[in-house]
Tab-separated table of C-alpha atoms in Angstrom:
chain	number	residue	atom	x	y	z
S	648	MET	CA	106.407	118.440	113.585
S	649	MET	CA	105.573	115.191	113.410
S	650	THR	CA	108.475	112.470	112.427
S	651	THR	CA	107.304	110.630	108.587
S	652	SER	CA	106.974	106.789	108.552
S	653	ARG	CA	107.700	104.307	106.213
S	654	ILE	CA	104.930	101.775	105.588
S	655	PHE	CA	105.686	98.360	104.703
S	656	CYS	CA	101.522	97.076	103.786
S	657	ASP	CA	100.819	93.874	102.838
S	658	LEU	CA	98.461	93.224	99.458
S	659	GLU	CA	95.958	90.662	99.432
S	660	GLY	CA	94.043	90.333	102.276
S	661	VAL	CA	94.805	93.822	103.557
S	662	LEU	CA	93.976	95.861	100.344
S	663	ILE	CA	91.970	93.171	97.829
S	664	PRO	CA	90.674	90.527	97.512
S	665	GLU	CA	92.684	86.482	97.874
S	666	MET	CA	93.291	86.669	93.866
S	667	TRP	CA	94.604	82.787	94.073
S	668	PRO	CA	90.693	82.033	95.969
S	669	HIS	CA	89.733	83.912	92.788
S	670	LEU	CA	91.174	82.184	89.988
S	671	ALA	CA	90.242	78.506	91.731
S	672	GLU	CA	85.985	80.397	91.108
S	673	ILE	CA	87.070	81.044	87.593
S	674	PHE	CA	89.110	77.624	86.934
S	675	ASP	CA	87.283	75.719	88.432
S	676	ILE	CA	90.343	74.227	90.338
S	677	GLU	CA	89.307	74.124	94.232
S	678	GLU	CA	92.897	73.607	95.214
S	679	LEU	CA	94.032	76.752	94.117
S	680	SER	CA	92.168	78.573	96.874
S	681	ILE	CA	94.782	76.694	99.410
S	682	THR	CA	97.022	80.437	99.982
S	683	THR	CA	99.458	80.531	102.343
S	684	ARG	CA	96.808	81.262	105.746
S	685	ASP	CA	96.223	77.816	105.866
S	686	ILE	CA	99.717	76.498	104.654
S	687	PRO	CA	103.402	78.532	105.089
S	688	ASP	CA	105.731	76.671	103.074
S	689	TYR	CA	104.681	78.857	99.949
S	690	ARG	CA	106.956	77.760	98.022
S	691	GLY	CA	105.670	74.768	97.589
S	692	LEU	CA	102.610	76.141	97.388
S	693	MET	CA	103.446	77.594	94.283
S	694	ARG	CA	105.016	74.675	92.969
S	695	ASN	CA	101.029	73.232	93.760
S	696	ARG	CA	99.561	76.538	92.195
S	697	LEU	CA	101.460	75.624	88.936
S	698	ARG	CA	101.444	72.465	87.985
S	699	LEU	CA	97.955	72.452	88.576
S	700	LEU	CA	97.763	75.530	86.657
S	701	ARG	CA	99.563	73.675	83.265
S	702	GLU	CA	97.847	70.585	84.229
S	703	ASN	CA	94.702	72.881	82.913
S	704	GLY	CA	95.553	74.426	80.869
S	705	VAL	CA	95.459	77.780	82.566
S	706	GLY	CA	98.001	80.451	81.163
S	707	ILE	CA	99.588	83.887	81.924
S	708	GLU	CA	96.586	85.510	79.627
S	709	GLY	CA	93.794	83.589	81.164
S	710	ILE	CA	94.914	84.650	84.761
S	711	CYS	CA	95.348	88.393	83.915
S	712	ARG	CA	92.291	88.679	82.600
S	713	ALA	CA	90.325	86.977	85.536
S	714	ILE	CA	92.538	88.481	88.128
S	715	ALA	CA	91.191	92.336	85.788
S	716	ALA	CA	87.597	91.803	88.075
S	717	LEU	CA	88.769	91.333	90.685
S	718	LYS	CA	88.416	94.563	92.877
S	719	PRO	CA	90.152	96.956	95.342
S	720	PHE	CA	88.173	96.138	99.161
S	721	GLU	CA	86.075	98.761	99.808
S	722	GLY	CA	87.915	101.517	102.195
S	723	ALA	CA	91.408	100.663	100.705
S	724	ILE	CA	91.712	102.688	98.162
S	725	ASP	CA	91.242	106.183	100.485
S	726	PHE	CA	93.237	104.024	103.480
S	727	LEU	CA	96.268	104.850	101.482
S	728	GLU	CA	95.462	107.731	100.991
S	729	ARG	CA	95.440	108.798	104.451
S	730	ALA	CA	98.559	106.343	105.076
S	731	ARG	CA	101.094	108.147	102.562
S	732	SER	CA	100.166	111.516	104.558
S	733	PHE	CA	102.374	109.898	107.688
S	734	GLY	CA	105.187	108.976	104.824
S	735	HIS	CA	106.289	106.920	102.206
S	736	VAL	CA	104.166	103.776	100.915
S	737	VAL	CA	105.581	100.699	99.812
S	738	ILE	CA	103.756	97.590	99.344
S	739	VAL	CA	105.281	93.881	100.158
S	740	SER	CA	103.607	90.860	98.265
S	741	ASP	CA	103.732	87.857	97.898
S	742	SER	CA	101.569	87.921	95.096
S	743	PHE	CA	103.269	87.851	90.903
S	744	SER	CA	103.827	90.424	88.119
S	745	PRO	CA	101.798	90.345	85.242
S	746	MET	CA	99.354	88.619	87.499
S	747	ASN	CA	99.313	91.943	89.796
S	748	VAL	CA	99.154	95.226	87.740
S	749	SER	CA	95.435	95.071	87.259
S	750	LEU	CA	94.651	95.757	90.828
S	751	LEU	CA	98.275	98.374	91.130
S	752	LYS	CA	96.858	100.751	88.659
S	753	ILE	CA	93.638	100.934	90.387
S	754	LEU	CA	95.784	101.471	94.156
S	755	GLY	CA	97.773	103.551	92.541
S	756	VAL	CA	100.584	102.281	94.300
S	757	GLY	CA	103.884	103.064	93.674
S	758	ASP	CA	106.849	101.533	94.956
S	759	ILE	CA	106.213	97.747	95.659
S	760	LEU	CA	107.812	95.001	96.140
S	761	CYS	CA	106.001	91.735	95.251
S	762	HIS	CA	107.475	87.894	93.279
S	763	ARG	CA	107.425	87.503	89.113
S	764	PHE	CA	106.494	84.828	87.030
S	765	ILE	CA	108.681	83.152	84.027
S	766	ILE	CA	106.583	82.631	81.413
S	767	GLY	CA	107.211	80.580	78.759
S	768	GLU	CA	107.074	81.032	75.338
S	769	ASP	CA	103.634	78.691	74.682
S	770	GLY	CA	102.564	81.715	77.767
S	771	MET	CA	102.267	78.840	80.239
S	772	ILE	CA	103.818	79.560	83.431
S	773	ALA	CA	107.052	78.108	83.916
S	774	GLY	CA	108.317	79.332	87.879
S	775	CYS	CA	109.216	82.140	89.057
S	776	ALA	CA	111.403	84.821	90.435
S	777	TYR	CA	111.190	85.258	94.382
S	778	TRP	CA	112.579	89.305	95.336
S	779	ASN	CA	113.608	87.501	98.656
S	780	ASP	CA	114.084	84.112	97.855
S	781	LEU	CA	111.286	84.156	100.347
S	782	ALA	CA	113.320	85.023	102.927
S	783	GLY	CA	111.379	86.801	104.686
S	784	LYS	CA	109.390	90.189	103.669
S	785	HIS	CA	111.671	91.431	107.026
S	786	LEU	CA	113.741	92.420	104.000
S	787	CYS	CA	111.895	95.298	102.747
S	788	LEU	CA	113.199	97.065	105.496
S	789	THR	CA	117.462	96.614	104.626
S	790	ARG	CA	115.627	97.977	101.061
S	791	TYR	CA	113.789	100.744	102.354
S	792	PRO	CA	116.474	101.899	105.106
S	793	GLY	CA	116.100	105.258	107.475
S	794	ARG	CA	117.123	105.021	110.459
S	795	ASP	CA	115.598	108.305	111.604
S	796	ARG	CA	112.567	107.685	110.624
S	797	PRO	CA	109.614	104.730	112.608
S	798	THR	CA	108.641	102.116	110.754
S	799	PHE	CA	105.122	100.415	110.529
S	800	ALA	CA	104.002	97.480	109.216
S	801	ILE	CA	100.540	95.566	108.287
S	802	GLY	CA	99.708	92.312	107.239
S	803	ASP	CA	97.148	89.663	107.209
S	804	ALA	CA	99.743	86.238	107.058
S	805	PHE	CA	101.991	83.949	108.117
S	806	ASN	CA	104.303	85.436	105.148
S	807	ASP	CA	103.557	89.321	106.804
S	808	LEU	CA	105.267	88.021	110.843
S	809	SER	CA	108.598	88.503	110.006
S	810	MET	CA	107.659	92.234	108.672
S	811	ILE	CA	104.920	93.446	111.365
S	812	ARG	CA	107.818	92.093	114.019
S	813	ALA	CA	111.371	93.957	112.742
S	814	ALA	CA	109.321	97.508	112.119
S	815	THR	CA	108.801	99.817	115.321
S	816	SER	CA	104.970	98.919	115.237
S	817	GLY	CA	102.453	96.916	113.166
S	818	VAL	CA	98.908	95.386	113.474
S	819	LEU	CA	98.178	92.088	111.512
S	820	PHE	CA	94.410	93.147	109.612
S	821	ASN	CA	91.845	90.875	109.392
S	822	PRO	CA	93.963	87.435	110.714
S	823	SER	CA	92.821	83.825	109.991
S	824	PRO	CA	92.543	82.627	113.234
S	825	ALA	CA	95.091	80.367	112.595
S	826	THR	CA	97.261	83.238	112.315
S	827	LEU	CA	96.604	84.488	115.259
S	828	LYS	CA	97.383	82.019	116.723
S	829	ALA	CA	100.229	82.256	115.624
S	830	ALA	CA	100.924	85.775	116.495
S	831	PRO	CA	98.954	86.280	120.216
S	832	ASP	CA	101.927	89.695	120.681
S	833	LEU	CA	100.814	91.317	117.792
S	834	GLN	CA	98.075	93.905	117.532
S	835	ALA	CA	95.138	92.798	115.166
S	836	THR	CA	92.631	94.896	113.837
S	837	SER	CA	90.500	94.702	110.862
S	838	SER	CA	89.067	98.326	110.781
S	839	TYR	CA	91.375	101.374	108.689
S	840	ASP	CA	90.335	103.760	110.625
S	841	ILE	CA	92.053	101.626	113.639
S	842	VAL	CA	95.031	101.005	111.694
S	843	VAL	CA	95.282	104.284	110.371
S	844	THR	CA	95.415	105.319	114.378
S	845	LEU	CA	98.797	103.359	115.226
S	846	LEU	CA	100.136	104.404	112.491
S	847	GLU	CA	99.496	108.188	114.039
S	848	GLU	CA	101.467	107.156	117.002
S	849	THR	CA	103.662	105.476	116.369
S	850	CYS	CA	105.335	108.360	114.259
S	851	ARG	CA	104.387	110.192	117.536
S	852	GLN	CA	105.764	108.880	119.890
S	853	SER	CA	109.270	108.540	117.736
S	854	SER	CA	108.372	112.413	116.357
S	855	GLY	CA	108.402	112.750	121.232
S	856	ARG	CA	111.484	110.639	122.000
S	857	LYS	CA	113.128	112.920	119.214
S	858	GLU	CA	112.432	116.098	121.103
S	859	ASN	CA	113.805	114.434	123.721
S	860	GLU	CA	117.520	113.459	122.310
S	861	ARG	CA	117.712	116.934	121.819
S	862	PHE	CA	116.685	118.244	124.673
S	863	SER	CA	118.706	115.872	126.296
S	864	ARG	CA	121.820	116.817	123.787
S	865	GLY	CA	121.182	120.779	124.381
S	866	ARG	CA	121.019	120.514	128.089
S	867	ALA	CA	124.479	118.381	128.020
S	868	MET	CA	126.109	120.923	126.074
S	869	GLY	CA	124.709	123.483	128.014
S	870	GLY	CA	126.598	121.834	130.497
S	871	GLN	CA	129.841	121.198	128.780
S	872	ALA	CA	129.966	125.077	128.576
S	873	THR	CA	129.451	126.012	132.115
S	874	ARG	CA	131.992	124.096	133.306
S	875	LYS	CA	134.788	125.352	131.202
S	876	GLN	CA	132.972	128.881	132.230
S	877	GLN	CA	134.419	127.705	134.982
S	878	GLU	CA	137.219	126.360	134.436
S	879	ASN	CA	138.489	129.364	132.644
S	880	PRO	CA	136.857	132.549	134.785
S	881	LEU	CA	137.842	135.530	132.078
């Protein structure tokens, strides 16, 4: 029987388009299009984004309405269904609730680790609450422990690198040239089919290792029993 996995998957750039460039176009605020593909300092990036939103009078209601017009990438929903056949899927995202809610519903997402906007009484975004205090996405593995299971991670940007490297196996999905340059040690693809193949290989290899461990333990126990019989013949 194949070992089931814990699968940690990024949201933007992997399953859906980047939300901030979409907002930049909708509200005609060019600087909002900058993402972690370009700037790895996420805290500084968010401070600038919130400043731009306030200066342009864009509140959470308008943001959610704009994001609701986005659709997942072609094949993303099917990919998630296939991934679930290999184990438990958790979305690990630097996106924010409630901004991402409409897309999560379309994708049928159950478990997600993401940040949260702090909304003022005037409907403007007053701040951010970060699920991991921006200490790295690799912390998702500690939220879903399971030493007996392999882990697999999928991401596309700088902020996904620690998660992918901490997992048993993983892959960069359609990364930017800058991300590729920063991670020459990681596999990269733009195909959901290849991601599924790598995930299946991870599960099969883990199953093989466990079977070998059980066989080795069985031989060791058998050897101990034989020695006892030799030492204490009937």
